Amino acid sequence: IFGSLRIIRISMKKGLTGYSAMSMMFYALVCNIMNDMSGAYRYSRLANEIFQRMDKCDGQALQVYFQAHFILSWKDTNGTMIQNYAKSYRIGMESGDFENAFLSLCSSYHQEYFAGCPLPALESKLSSLLEKFNFYSLAVRGIAEGHFVVIKHLRGTGEESFNPALLTDFGRKSATSSDNYRLYFGYLGRLELSVYFHDEDFAAEVLRGYASVRNVDVGYVAKSLSCFFVALASVNLY
């Protein structure tokens, strides 16, 4: 926090750079955490305006994602959020920041899912996205895989019907994996399925697996979504 404030202060005296915008956006996230939403909106807009003045600026895709995902999501419509994610994806692809570009694309598809986008269309998009990951070795692949499992089972197009034993085996096979995205979102997706299919035994087992990774620093995790499904599963159990 103090580092960001110092950069902002120097920028006011010496002039604006890409680091000025990054510091503004970081401070906007701090305002968001402190429930100062007006401050979060104000500083994030200022950061975005500074970014637009820069010809090239490292980290712009991530900053646009931060603004869309953590700040503007409190007031923007689903359609606007999807457009913001698309902007972050475009900037990331153009600048070579593939990790954050595909992070934004995964978030866009997740937003479409909760906005009621038809499942066949989403399954097709996620299938295409997973094919792209054959060319890009990225940690965010685990987000798409976990979501893909949910959609295929909801549609009944998976290789297996809803099979708790098979789905739980994912956790045992991945228990020693260092791929935190795959573990976290894999358990989260399976927890979601346990709620949809009203399988309390499966929910209890998935919750135990989820508990082992919930505090892992995976980054970019939608904590509110995980808490929502943990709460639903826990209500059914207890």
Short mmCIF file of C-alpha atoms in Angstrom, two decimals:
data_model
loop_
_atom_site.label_atom_id
_atom_site.label_comp_id
_atom_site.label_asym_id
_atom_site.label_seq_id
_atom_site.Cartn_x
_atom_site.Cartn_y
_atom_site.Cartn_z
CA ILE A 1 0.00 0.00 0.00
CA PHE A 2 2.71 2.46 1.04
CA GLY A 3 4.70 1.64 -2.09
CA SER A 4 1.73 2.42 -4.31
CA LEU A 5 1.03 5.67 -2.47
CA ARG A 6 4.66 6.69 -2.84
CA ILE A 7 4.58 6.04 -6.61
CA ILE A 8 1.36 8.06 -6.89
CA ARG A 9 2.99 10.93 -5.00
CA ILE A 10 6.09 10.85 -7.20
CA SER A 11 3.89 10.73 -10.30
CA MET A 12 2.09 13.87 -9.21
CA LYS A 13 5.42 15.66 -9.01
CA LYS A 14 7.40 14.12 -11.89
CA GLY A 15 4.78 12.96 -14.37
CA LEU A 16 2.77 9.87 -15.28
CA THR A 17 4.08 6.47 -16.38
CA GLY A 18 2.69 2.97 -16.67
CA TYR A 19 3.71 2.38 -13.06
CA SER A 20 1.49 5.31 -12.08
CA ALA A 21 -1.51 3.53 -13.58
CA MET A 22 -0.62 0.22 -11.92
CA SER A 23 -0.32 1.96 -8.54
CA MET A 24 -3.65 3.69 -9.05
CA MET A 25 -5.32 0.39 -9.86
CA PHE A 26 -3.73 -1.33 -6.86
CA TYR A 27 -4.96 1.45 -4.60
CA ALA A 28 -8.43 1.08 -6.16
CA LEU A 29 -8.37 -2.58 -5.13
CA VAL A 30 -7.43 -1.52 -1.58
CA CYS A 31 -10.40 0.87 -1.55
CA ASN A 32 -12.58 -2.01 -2.73
CA ILE A 33 -11.39 -4.21 0.15
CA MET A 34 -12.09 -1.38 2.60
CA ASN A 35 -15.65 -1.02 1.19
CA ASP A 36 -14.85 2.43 -0.20
CA MET A 37 -16.57 1.76 -3.52
CA SER A 38 -16.64 5.40 -4.64
CA GLY A 39 -12.87 5.56 -4.14
CA ALA A 40 -12.42 2.26 -5.96
CA TYR A 41 -14.41 3.49 -8.97
CA ARG A 42 -12.59 6.83 -9.01
CA TYR A 43 -9.05 5.44 -8.84
CA SER A 44 -9.76 2.60 -11.27
CA ARG A 45 -11.13 5.05 -13.84
CA LEU A 46 -8.08 7.26 -13.38
CA ALA A 47 -5.78 4.26 -13.82
CA ASN A 48 -7.61 3.27 -16.99
CA GLU A 49 -7.30 6.79 -18.41
CA ILE A 50 -3.55 6.78 -17.75
CA PHE A 51 -3.20 3.38 -19.44
CA GLN A 52 -4.99 4.71 -22.52
CA ARG A 53 -2.41 7.49 -22.84
CA MET A 54 0.46 5.01 -22.89
CA ASP A 55 1.46 3.52 -26.25
CA LYS A 56 2.69 0.33 -24.65
CA CYS A 57 2.41 -0.60 -21.02
CA ASP A 58 3.25 -3.90 -19.36
CA GLY A 59 0.50 -5.40 -17.28
CA GLN A 60 -2.36 -3.54 -18.92
CA ALA A 61 -4.36 -6.70 -19.60
CA LEU A 62 -4.20 -7.67 -15.93
CA GLN A 63 -5.15 -4.18 -14.80
CA VAL A 64 -8.21 -4.13 -17.08
CA TYR A 65 -9.12 -7.55 -15.69
CA PHE A 66 -8.75 -6.31 -12.10
CA GLN A 67 -11.02 -3.36 -12.84
CA ALA A 68 -13.67 -5.53 -14.50
CA HIS A 69 -13.58 -8.46 -12.07
CA PHE A 70 -13.14 -6.83 -8.67
CA ILE A 71 -14.48 -3.28 -9.01
CA LEU A 72 -16.89 -2.70 -11.89
CA SER A 73 -18.55 -6.08 -11.29
CA TRP A 74 -20.45 -4.51 -8.39
CA LYS A 75 -22.45 -2.30 -10.73
CA ASP A 76 -21.97 -3.40 -14.35
CA THR A 77 -24.47 -5.59 -16.18
CA ASN A 78 -23.48 -9.04 -17.38
CA GLY A 79 -23.17 -7.78 -20.93
CA THR A 80 -20.84 -4.97 -19.93
CA MET A 81 -18.69 -7.30 -17.84
CA ILE A 82 -18.33 -9.70 -20.76
CA GLN A 83 -17.26 -6.77 -22.96
CA ASN A 84 -14.67 -5.72 -20.36
CA TYR A 85 -13.27 -9.25 -20.22
CA ALA A 86 -13.12 -9.25 -24.02
CA LYS A 87 -11.13 -6.01 -23.92
CA SER A 88 -8.65 -7.52 -21.45
CA TYR A 89 -8.36 -10.64 -23.63
CA ARG A 90 -7.66 -8.55 -26.74
CA ILE A 91 -5.01 -6.44 -25.00
CA GLY A 92 -3.33 -9.53 -23.59
CA MET A 93 -3.18 -11.31 -26.94
CA GLU A 94 -1.84 -8.23 -28.70
CA SER A 95 0.85 -7.62 -26.05
CA GLY A 96 1.86 -11.27 -25.63
CA ASP A 97 0.44 -11.51 -22.10
CA PHE A 98 -1.24 -14.85 -22.85
CA GLU A 99 -1.71 -15.91 -19.21
CA ASN A 100 -3.91 -12.94 -18.35
CA ALA A 101 -5.55 -12.92 -21.78
CA PHE A 102 -6.87 -16.45 -21.25
CA LEU A 103 -7.68 -15.68 -17.62
CA SER A 104 -10.03 -12.99 -18.93
CA LEU A 105 -11.51 -15.35 -21.52
CA CYS A 106 -12.18 -18.00 -18.86
CA SER A 107 -13.85 -15.36 -16.68
CA SER A 108 -15.95 -14.21 -19.64
CA TYR A 109 -17.29 -17.73 -20.20
CA HIS A 110 -17.95 -18.11 -16.48
CA GLN A 111 -19.93 -14.87 -16.54
CA GLU A 112 -21.93 -16.09 -19.53
CA TYR A 113 -22.71 -19.30 -17.63
CA PHE A 114 -24.23 -17.48 -14.66
CA ALA A 115 -25.99 -15.04 -16.99
CA GLY A 116 -27.94 -17.93 -18.51
CA CYS A 117 -26.05 -18.52 -21.75
CA PRO A 118 -27.25 -21.78 -23.39
CA LEU A 119 -25.09 -24.69 -22.23
CA PRO A 120 -24.50 -26.11 -25.75
CA ALA A 121 -22.94 -22.81 -26.84
CA LEU A 122 -20.76 -22.66 -23.73
CA GLU A 123 -19.65 -26.26 -24.12
CA SER A 124 -18.57 -25.48 -27.68
CA LYS A 125 -16.65 -22.37 -26.57
CA LEU A 126 -14.90 -24.17 -23.73
CA SER A 127 -14.03 -27.10 -25.98
CA SER A 128 -12.41 -24.67 -28.42
CA LEU A 129 -10.60 -22.95 -25.57
CA LEU A 130 -9.18 -26.21 -24.24
CA GLU A 131 -7.86 -27.00 -27.72
CA LYS A 132 -6.00 -23.67 -27.68
CA PHE A 133 -4.32 -24.70 -24.45
CA ASN A 134 -2.54 -27.42 -26.44
CA PHE A 135 -0.45 -24.56 -27.86
CA TYR A 136 -0.23 -22.48 -24.69
CA SER A 137 1.04 -24.04 -21.46
CA LEU A 138 -0.86 -21.89 -18.98
CA ALA A 139 -1.91 -22.37 -15.37
CA VAL A 140 -5.38 -20.97 -16.07
CA ARG A 141 -6.20 -24.13 -18.03
CA GLY A 142 -7.36 -25.58 -14.71
CA ILE A 143 -10.15 -22.99 -14.51
CA ALA A 144 -11.54 -23.99 -17.90
CA GLU A 145 -11.24 -27.71 -17.18
CA GLY A 146 -13.17 -27.47 -13.92
CA HIS A 147 -15.94 -25.48 -15.58
CA PHE A 148 -16.02 -27.82 -18.59
CA VAL A 149 -16.67 -30.81 -16.30
CA VAL A 150 -19.68 -29.06 -14.79
CA ILE A 151 -21.26 -28.14 -18.13
CA LYS A 152 -20.74 -31.57 -19.68
CA HIS A 153 -22.42 -33.28 -16.72
CA LEU A 154 -25.30 -30.82 -16.64
CA ARG A 155 -25.88 -31.45 -20.33
CA GLY A 156 -25.37 -35.21 -20.03
CA THR A 157 -22.70 -35.18 -22.75
CA GLY A 158 -19.82 -36.43 -20.61
CA GLU A 159 -18.12 -39.74 -21.28
CA GLU A 160 -19.70 -40.95 -18.05
CA SER A 161 -23.00 -40.04 -16.45
CA PHE A 162 -22.88 -38.39 -13.04
CA ASN A 163 -20.54 -40.76 -11.22
CA PRO A 164 -19.43 -39.56 -7.76
CA ALA A 165 -16.80 -42.28 -7.38
CA LEU A 166 -15.17 -41.36 -10.69
CA LEU A 167 -15.33 -37.64 -10.00
CA THR A 168 -13.88 -37.98 -6.51
CA ASP A 169 -11.00 -40.00 -7.95
CA PHE A 170 -9.85 -36.73 -9.53
CA GLY A 171 -8.83 -35.51 -6.07
CA ARG A 172 -6.82 -38.61 -5.27
CA LYS A 173 -4.98 -38.48 -8.59
CA SER A 174 -4.27 -34.77 -8.19
CA ALA A 175 -3.45 -34.77 -4.49
CA THR A 176 0.26 -34.24 -5.06
CA SER A 177 -0.14 -31.91 -8.02
CA SER A 178 1.42 -28.45 -7.88
CA ASP A 179 -1.21 -27.20 -10.33
CA ASN A 180 -3.25 -25.20 -7.85
CA TYR A 181 -5.73 -23.94 -10.43
CA ARG A 182 -6.68 -27.47 -11.45
CA LEU A 183 -7.06 -28.61 -7.84
CA TYR A 184 -9.02 -25.61 -6.65
CA PHE A 185 -11.43 -25.28 -9.55
CA GLY A 186 -11.67 -29.03 -9.94
CA TYR A 187 -12.99 -29.36 -6.41
CA LEU A 188 -15.17 -26.28 -6.79
CA GLY A 189 -16.80 -27.65 -9.96
CA ARG A 190 -17.47 -30.99 -8.31
CA LEU A 191 -18.92 -29.25 -5.28
CA GLU A 192 -21.25 -27.43 -7.64
CA LEU A 193 -22.35 -30.75 -9.16
CA SER A 194 -22.98 -32.25 -5.73
CA VAL A 195 -25.41 -29.40 -5.04
CA TYR A 196 -27.17 -29.69 -8.41
CA PHE A 197 -27.56 -33.48 -8.13
CA HIS A 198 -28.43 -33.42 -4.39
CA ASP A 199 -25.77 -35.99 -3.53
CA GLU A 200 -24.91 -35.37 0.15
CA ASP A 201 -22.29 -38.13 0.47
CA PHE A 202 -20.46 -36.82 -2.59
CA ALA A 203 -20.68 -33.27 -1.21
CA ALA A 204 -19.16 -34.33 2.11
CA GLU A 205 -16.21 -36.01 0.37
CA VAL A 206 -15.63 -33.09 -2.00
CA LEU A 207 -15.76 -30.63 0.89
CA ARG A 208 -12.96 -32.55 2.62
CA GLY A 209 -10.86 -32.35 -0.52
CA TYR A 210 -11.72 -28.70 -1.04
CA ALA A 211 -10.70 -27.88 2.53
CA SER A 212 -7.18 -29.08 1.76
CA VAL A 213 -6.70 -26.51 -1.02
CA ARG A 214 -9.01 -23.61 -0.13
CA ASN A 215 -6.19 -21.62 1.52
CA VAL A 216 -3.68 -22.24 -1.24
CA ASP A 217 -2.49 -19.07 -2.94
CA VAL A 218 -3.92 -19.78 -6.37
CA GLY A 219 -4.56 -16.17 -7.31
CA TYR A 220 -7.57 -14.76 -9.20
CA VAL A 221 -9.92 -17.01 -7.26
CA ALA A 222 -13.59 -16.08 -7.08
CA LYS A 223 -13.82 -16.59 -3.33
CA SER A 224 -17.43 -15.48 -3.17
CA LEU A 225 -18.46 -18.19 -5.64
CA SER A 226 -16.71 -20.91 -3.67
CA CYS A 227 -18.25 -19.70 -0.39
CA PHE A 228 -21.68 -19.76 -2.04
CA PHE A 229 -21.47 -23.43 -3.02
CA VAL A 230 -19.77 -24.44 0.23
CA ALA A 231 -22.67 -22.85 2.07
CA LEU A 232 -25.28 -24.62 -0.09
CA ALA A 233 -23.57 -27.98 0.33
CA SER A 234 -23.20 -27.45 4.08
CA VAL A 235 -26.89 -26.56 4.47
CA ASN A 236 -27.85 -29.79 2.74
CA LEU A 237 -25.49 -31.77 4.96
CA TYR A 238 -26.28 -30.24 8.30
#
